[in-house]
mmCIF file of C-alpha atoms in Angstrom:
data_model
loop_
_atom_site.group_PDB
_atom_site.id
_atom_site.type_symbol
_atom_site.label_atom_id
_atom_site.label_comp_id
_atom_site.label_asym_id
_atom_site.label_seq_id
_atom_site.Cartn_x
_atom_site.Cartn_y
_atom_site.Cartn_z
ATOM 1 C CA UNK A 1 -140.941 -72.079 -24.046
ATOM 2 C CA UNK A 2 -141.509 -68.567 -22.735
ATOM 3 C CA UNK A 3 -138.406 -66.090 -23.160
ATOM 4 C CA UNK A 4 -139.550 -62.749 -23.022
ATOM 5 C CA UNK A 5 -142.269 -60.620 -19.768
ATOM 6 C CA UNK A 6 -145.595 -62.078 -20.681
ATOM 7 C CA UNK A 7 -148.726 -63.084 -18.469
ATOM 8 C CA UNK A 8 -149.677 -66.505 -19.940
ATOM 9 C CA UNK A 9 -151.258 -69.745 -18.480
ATOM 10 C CA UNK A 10 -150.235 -72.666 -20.427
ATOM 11 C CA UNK A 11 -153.989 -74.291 -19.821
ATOM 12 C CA UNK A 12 -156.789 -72.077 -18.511
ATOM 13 C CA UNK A 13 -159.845 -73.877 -17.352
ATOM 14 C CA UNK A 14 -162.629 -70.772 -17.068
ATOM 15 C CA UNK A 15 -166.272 -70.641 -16.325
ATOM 16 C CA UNK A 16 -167.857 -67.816 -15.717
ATOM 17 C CA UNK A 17 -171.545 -66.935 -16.168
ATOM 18 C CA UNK A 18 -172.461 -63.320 -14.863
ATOM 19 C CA UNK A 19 -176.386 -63.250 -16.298
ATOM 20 C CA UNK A 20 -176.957 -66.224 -13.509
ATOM 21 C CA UNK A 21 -177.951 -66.520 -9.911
ATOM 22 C CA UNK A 22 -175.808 -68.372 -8.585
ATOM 23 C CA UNK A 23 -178.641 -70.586 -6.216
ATOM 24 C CA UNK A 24 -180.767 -72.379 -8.576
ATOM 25 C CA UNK A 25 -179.102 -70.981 -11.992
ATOM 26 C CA UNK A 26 -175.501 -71.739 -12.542
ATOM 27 C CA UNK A 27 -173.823 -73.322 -15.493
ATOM 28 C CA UNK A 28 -171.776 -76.608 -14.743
ATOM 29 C CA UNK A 29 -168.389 -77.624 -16.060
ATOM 30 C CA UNK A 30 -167.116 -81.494 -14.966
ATOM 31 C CA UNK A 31 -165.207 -84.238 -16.357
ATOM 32 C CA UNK A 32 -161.931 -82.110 -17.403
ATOM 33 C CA UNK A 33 -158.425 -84.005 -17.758
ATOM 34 C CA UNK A 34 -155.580 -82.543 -18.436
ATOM 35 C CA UNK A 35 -152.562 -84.335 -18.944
ATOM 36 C CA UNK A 36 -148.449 -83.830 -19.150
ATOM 37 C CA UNK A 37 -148.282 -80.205 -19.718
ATOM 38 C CA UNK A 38 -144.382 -78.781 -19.703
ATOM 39 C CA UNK A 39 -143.540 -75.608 -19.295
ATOM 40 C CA UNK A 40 -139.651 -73.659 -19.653
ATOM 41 C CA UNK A 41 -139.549 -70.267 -18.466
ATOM 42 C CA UNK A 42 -136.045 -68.555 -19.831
ATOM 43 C CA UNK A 43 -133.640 -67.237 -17.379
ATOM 44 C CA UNK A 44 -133.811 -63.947 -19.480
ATOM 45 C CA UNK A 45 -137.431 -63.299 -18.406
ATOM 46 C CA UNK A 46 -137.718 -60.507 -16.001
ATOM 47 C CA UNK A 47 -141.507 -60.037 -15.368
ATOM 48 C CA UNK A 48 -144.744 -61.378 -15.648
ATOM 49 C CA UNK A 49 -146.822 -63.841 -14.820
ATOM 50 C CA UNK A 50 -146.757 -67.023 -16.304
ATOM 51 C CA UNK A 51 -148.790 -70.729 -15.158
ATOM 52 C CA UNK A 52 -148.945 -73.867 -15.975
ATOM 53 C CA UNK A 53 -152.341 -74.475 -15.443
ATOM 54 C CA UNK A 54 -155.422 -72.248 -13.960
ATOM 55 C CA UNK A 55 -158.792 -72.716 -12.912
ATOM 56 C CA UNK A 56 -160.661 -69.926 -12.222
ATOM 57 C CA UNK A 57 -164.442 -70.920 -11.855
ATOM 58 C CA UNK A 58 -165.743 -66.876 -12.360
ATOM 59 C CA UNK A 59 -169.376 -66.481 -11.388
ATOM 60 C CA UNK A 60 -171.977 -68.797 -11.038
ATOM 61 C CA UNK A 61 -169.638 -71.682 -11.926
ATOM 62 C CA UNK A 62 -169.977 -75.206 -10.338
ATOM 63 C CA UNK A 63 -166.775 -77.396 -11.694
ATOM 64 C CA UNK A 64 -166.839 -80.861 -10.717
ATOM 65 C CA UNK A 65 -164.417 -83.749 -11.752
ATOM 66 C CA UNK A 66 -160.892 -81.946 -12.641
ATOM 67 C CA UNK A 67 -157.831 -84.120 -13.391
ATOM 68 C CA UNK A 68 -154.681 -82.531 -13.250
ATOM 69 C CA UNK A 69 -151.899 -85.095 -14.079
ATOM 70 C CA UNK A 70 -148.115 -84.655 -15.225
ATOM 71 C CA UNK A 71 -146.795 -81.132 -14.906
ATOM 72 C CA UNK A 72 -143.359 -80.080 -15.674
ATOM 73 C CA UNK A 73 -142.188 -76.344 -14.741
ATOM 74 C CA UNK A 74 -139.246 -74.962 -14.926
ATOM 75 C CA UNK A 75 -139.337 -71.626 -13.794
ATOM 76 C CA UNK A 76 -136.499 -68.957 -12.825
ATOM 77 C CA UNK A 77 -135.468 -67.120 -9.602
ATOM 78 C CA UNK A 78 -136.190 -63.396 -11.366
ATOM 79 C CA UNK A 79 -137.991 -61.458 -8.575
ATOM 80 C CA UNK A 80 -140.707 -59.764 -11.160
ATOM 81 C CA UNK A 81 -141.686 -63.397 -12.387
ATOM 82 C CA UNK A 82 -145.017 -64.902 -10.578
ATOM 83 C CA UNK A 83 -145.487 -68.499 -11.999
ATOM 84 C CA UNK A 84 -147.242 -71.502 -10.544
ATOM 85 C CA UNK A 85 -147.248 -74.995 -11.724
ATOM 86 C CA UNK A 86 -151.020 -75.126 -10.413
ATOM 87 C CA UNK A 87 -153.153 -72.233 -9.860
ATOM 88 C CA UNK A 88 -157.144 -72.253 -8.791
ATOM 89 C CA UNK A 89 -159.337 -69.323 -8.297
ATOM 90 C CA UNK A 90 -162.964 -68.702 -6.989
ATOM 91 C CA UNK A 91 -165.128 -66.215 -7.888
ATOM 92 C CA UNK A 92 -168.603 -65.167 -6.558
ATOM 93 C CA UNK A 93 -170.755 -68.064 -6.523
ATOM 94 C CA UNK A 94 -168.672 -70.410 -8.128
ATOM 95 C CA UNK A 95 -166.972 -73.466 -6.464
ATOM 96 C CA UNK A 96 -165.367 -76.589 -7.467
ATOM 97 C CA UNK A 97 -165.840 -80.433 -6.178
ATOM 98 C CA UNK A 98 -163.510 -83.562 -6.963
ATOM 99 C CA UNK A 99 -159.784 -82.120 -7.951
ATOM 100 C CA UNK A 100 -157.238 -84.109 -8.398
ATOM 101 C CA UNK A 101 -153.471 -82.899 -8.856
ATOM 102 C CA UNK A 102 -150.907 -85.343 -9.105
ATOM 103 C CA UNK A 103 -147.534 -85.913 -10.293
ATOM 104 C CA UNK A 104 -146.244 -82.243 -10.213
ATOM 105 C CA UNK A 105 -142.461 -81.539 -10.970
ATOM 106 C CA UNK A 106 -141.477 -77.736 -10.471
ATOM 107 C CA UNK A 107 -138.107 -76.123 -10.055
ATOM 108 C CA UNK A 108 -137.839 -71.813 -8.617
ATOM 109 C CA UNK A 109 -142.013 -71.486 -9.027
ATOM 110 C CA UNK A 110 -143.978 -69.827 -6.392
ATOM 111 C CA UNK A 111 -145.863 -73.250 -5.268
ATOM 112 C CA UNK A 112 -149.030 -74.559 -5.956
ATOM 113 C CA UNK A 113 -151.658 -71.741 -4.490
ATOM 114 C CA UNK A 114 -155.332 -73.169 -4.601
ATOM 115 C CA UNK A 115 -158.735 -71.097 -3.495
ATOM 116 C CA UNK A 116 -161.091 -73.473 -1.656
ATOM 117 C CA UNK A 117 -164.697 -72.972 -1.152
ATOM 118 C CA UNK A 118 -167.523 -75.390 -0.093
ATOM 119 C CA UNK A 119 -171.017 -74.283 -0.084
ATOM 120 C CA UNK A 120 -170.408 -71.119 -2.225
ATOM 121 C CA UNK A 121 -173.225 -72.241 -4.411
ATOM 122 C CA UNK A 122 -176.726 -73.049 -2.759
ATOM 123 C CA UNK A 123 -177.506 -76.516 -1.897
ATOM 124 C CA UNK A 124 -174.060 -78.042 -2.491
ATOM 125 C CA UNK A 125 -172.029 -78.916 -0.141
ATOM 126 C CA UNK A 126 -169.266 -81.266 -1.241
ATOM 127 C CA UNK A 127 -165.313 -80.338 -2.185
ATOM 128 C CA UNK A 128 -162.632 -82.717 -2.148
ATOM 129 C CA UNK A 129 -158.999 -82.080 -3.233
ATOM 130 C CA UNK A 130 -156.294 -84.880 -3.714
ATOM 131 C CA UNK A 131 -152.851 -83.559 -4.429
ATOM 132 C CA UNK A 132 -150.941 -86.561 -4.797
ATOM 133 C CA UNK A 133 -146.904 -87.136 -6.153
ATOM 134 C CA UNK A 134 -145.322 -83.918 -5.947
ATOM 135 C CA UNK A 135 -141.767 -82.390 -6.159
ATOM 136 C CA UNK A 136 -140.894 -78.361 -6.007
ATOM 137 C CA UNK A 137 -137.612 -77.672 -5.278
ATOM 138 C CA UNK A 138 -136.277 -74.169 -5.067
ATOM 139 C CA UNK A 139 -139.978 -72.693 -3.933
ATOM 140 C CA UNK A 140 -139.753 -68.927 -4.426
ATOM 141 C CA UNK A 141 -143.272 -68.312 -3.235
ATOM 142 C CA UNK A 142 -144.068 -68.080 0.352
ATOM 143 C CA UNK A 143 -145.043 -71.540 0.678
ATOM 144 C CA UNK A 144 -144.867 -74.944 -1.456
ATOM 145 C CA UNK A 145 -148.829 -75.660 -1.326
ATOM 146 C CA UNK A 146 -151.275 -72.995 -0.443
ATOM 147 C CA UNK A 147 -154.692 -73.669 0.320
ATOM 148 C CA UNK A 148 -157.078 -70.431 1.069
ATOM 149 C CA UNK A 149 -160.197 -71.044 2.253
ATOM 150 C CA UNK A 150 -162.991 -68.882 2.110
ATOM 151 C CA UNK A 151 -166.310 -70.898 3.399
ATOM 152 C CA UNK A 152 -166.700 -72.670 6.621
ATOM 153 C CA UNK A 153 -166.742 -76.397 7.029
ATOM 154 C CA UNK A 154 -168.492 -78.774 5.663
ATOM 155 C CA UNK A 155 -169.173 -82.089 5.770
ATOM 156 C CA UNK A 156 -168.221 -83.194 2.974
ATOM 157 C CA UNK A 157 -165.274 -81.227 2.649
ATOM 158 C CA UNK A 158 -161.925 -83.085 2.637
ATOM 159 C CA UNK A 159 -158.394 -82.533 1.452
ATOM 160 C CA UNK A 160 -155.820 -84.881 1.313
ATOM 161 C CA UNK A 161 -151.958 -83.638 0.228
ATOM 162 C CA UNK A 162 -149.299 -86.946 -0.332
ATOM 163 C CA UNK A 163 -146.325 -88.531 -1.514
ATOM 164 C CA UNK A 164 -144.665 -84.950 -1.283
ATOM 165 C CA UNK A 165 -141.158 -83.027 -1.509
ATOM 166 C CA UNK A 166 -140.999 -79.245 -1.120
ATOM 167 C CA UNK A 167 -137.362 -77.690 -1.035
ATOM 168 C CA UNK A 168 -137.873 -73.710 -0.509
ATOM 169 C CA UNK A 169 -135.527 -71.464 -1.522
ATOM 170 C CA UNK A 170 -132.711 -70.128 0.744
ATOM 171 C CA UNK A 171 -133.606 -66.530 -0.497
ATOM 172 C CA UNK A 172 -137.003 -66.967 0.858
ATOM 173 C CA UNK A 173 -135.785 -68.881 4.195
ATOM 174 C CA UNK A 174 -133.576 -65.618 4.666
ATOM 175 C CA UNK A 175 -136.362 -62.909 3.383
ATOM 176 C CA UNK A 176 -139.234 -64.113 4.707
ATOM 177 C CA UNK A 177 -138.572 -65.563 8.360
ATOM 178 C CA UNK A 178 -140.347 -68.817 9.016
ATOM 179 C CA UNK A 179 -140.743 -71.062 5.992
ATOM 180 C CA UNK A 180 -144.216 -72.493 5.214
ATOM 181 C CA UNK A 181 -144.421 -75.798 3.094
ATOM 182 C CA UNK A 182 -147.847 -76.269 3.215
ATOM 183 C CA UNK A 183 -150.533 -73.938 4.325
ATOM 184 C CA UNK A 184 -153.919 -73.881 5.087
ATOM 185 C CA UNK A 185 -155.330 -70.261 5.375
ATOM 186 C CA UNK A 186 -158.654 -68.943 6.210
ATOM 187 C CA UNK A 187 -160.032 -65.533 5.514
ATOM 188 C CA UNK A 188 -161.833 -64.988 8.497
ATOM 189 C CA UNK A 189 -162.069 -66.820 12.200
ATOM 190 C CA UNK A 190 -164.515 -70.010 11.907
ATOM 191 C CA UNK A 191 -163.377 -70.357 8.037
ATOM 192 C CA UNK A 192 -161.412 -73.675 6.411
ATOM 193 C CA UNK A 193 -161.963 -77.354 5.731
ATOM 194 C CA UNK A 194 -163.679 -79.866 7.503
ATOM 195 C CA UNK A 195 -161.268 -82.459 7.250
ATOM 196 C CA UNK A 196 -157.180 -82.549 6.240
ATOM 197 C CA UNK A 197 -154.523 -84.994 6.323
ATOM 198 C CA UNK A 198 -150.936 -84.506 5.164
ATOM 199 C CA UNK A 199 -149.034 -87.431 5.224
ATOM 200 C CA UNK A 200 -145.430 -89.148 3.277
ATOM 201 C CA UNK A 201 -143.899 -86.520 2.503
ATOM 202 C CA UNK A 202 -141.255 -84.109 3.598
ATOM 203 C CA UNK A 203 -140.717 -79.948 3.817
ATOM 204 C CA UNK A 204 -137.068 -79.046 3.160
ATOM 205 C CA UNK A 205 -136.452 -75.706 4.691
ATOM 206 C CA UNK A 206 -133.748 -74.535 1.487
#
């Protein structure tokens, strides 16, 4: 229960190992599950930045093997509040492989938003993301999923978003032109994943 401006993730998954390479030196995090996580955000709260749960690999940070099952957010419409029900960063020479998000339930957050990048770290050249069983109704965010890559294809790099149901706001509809429910971004031309399919589900434009 969060009822007054804070900037807070619920669960914070972090590596982050600056003394490394980031080729042949990195540390390794895998086999993480976490597991029906709720999260109330009072109407009174103004600003801030609040998430239910964030990776953020750092530096030199390989994280393999993330479970991400039962999230509950219920956020608020208050332009100065950023919160996410899922949030992934990642940093210089750190990637993650094997991510599964699934059974999601948000009301007025801005989305899942989730940096991708395969081959970041020498030599490996695998990332897969299921994001499976998710409902987000009154998105505030400029889209419902949000998936930025920074790397070019791989592979062995696959993402596969089902079993879906994004409602986005009618504030954002009217503020922000052409709704987005889920996006796949690159940085730069030539970047993004190898492989994507989006399939049973359904984008509700507010």
């Amino acid at each position: 229960y969060i009822n007054q401006p804070v900037s807070d993730d619920r669960v914070a998954i972090l590596g982050n190992s600056p003394g490394l390479n980031g080729t042949s030196n990195y540390n390794i995090i895998h086999d993480v599950i976490v597991r029906n996580i709720f999260v109330y955000v009072s109407p009174s709260v103004t600003s801030g930045t609040v998430n239910g749960i964030k990776i953020d690999t750092g530096q030199n940070t390989l994280m393999t093997d993330i479970l991400i099952d039962g999230v509950i957010f219920w956020g608020n419409t208050s332009d100065g509040v950023s919160s996410n029900p899922v949030i992934a960063f990642v940093g210089t020479v750190g990637q993650y492989d094997r991510l599964i998000i699934r059974n999601i339930f948000a009301l007025n957050t801005n989305g899942i938003y989730l940096q991708h990048n395969v081959g970041n770290i020498s030599g490996y050249n695998t990332g897969w993301i299921l994001i499976d069983g998710v409902e987000m109704f009154d998105v505030q965010g400029n889209d419902g999923i949000a998936i930025a890559t920074s790397s070019g294809p791989q592979l062995f790099d696959y993402i596969l978003i089902k079993n879906f149901v994004i409602e986005l706001a009618e504030s954002i509809n009217s503020s922000e032109g052409i709704p987005v429910g889920i996006m796949l971004t690159g940085g730069a031309a030539g970047q993004g994943a190898y492989r994507v399919d989006v399939k049973d589900g359904m984008v509700i434009n507010g």
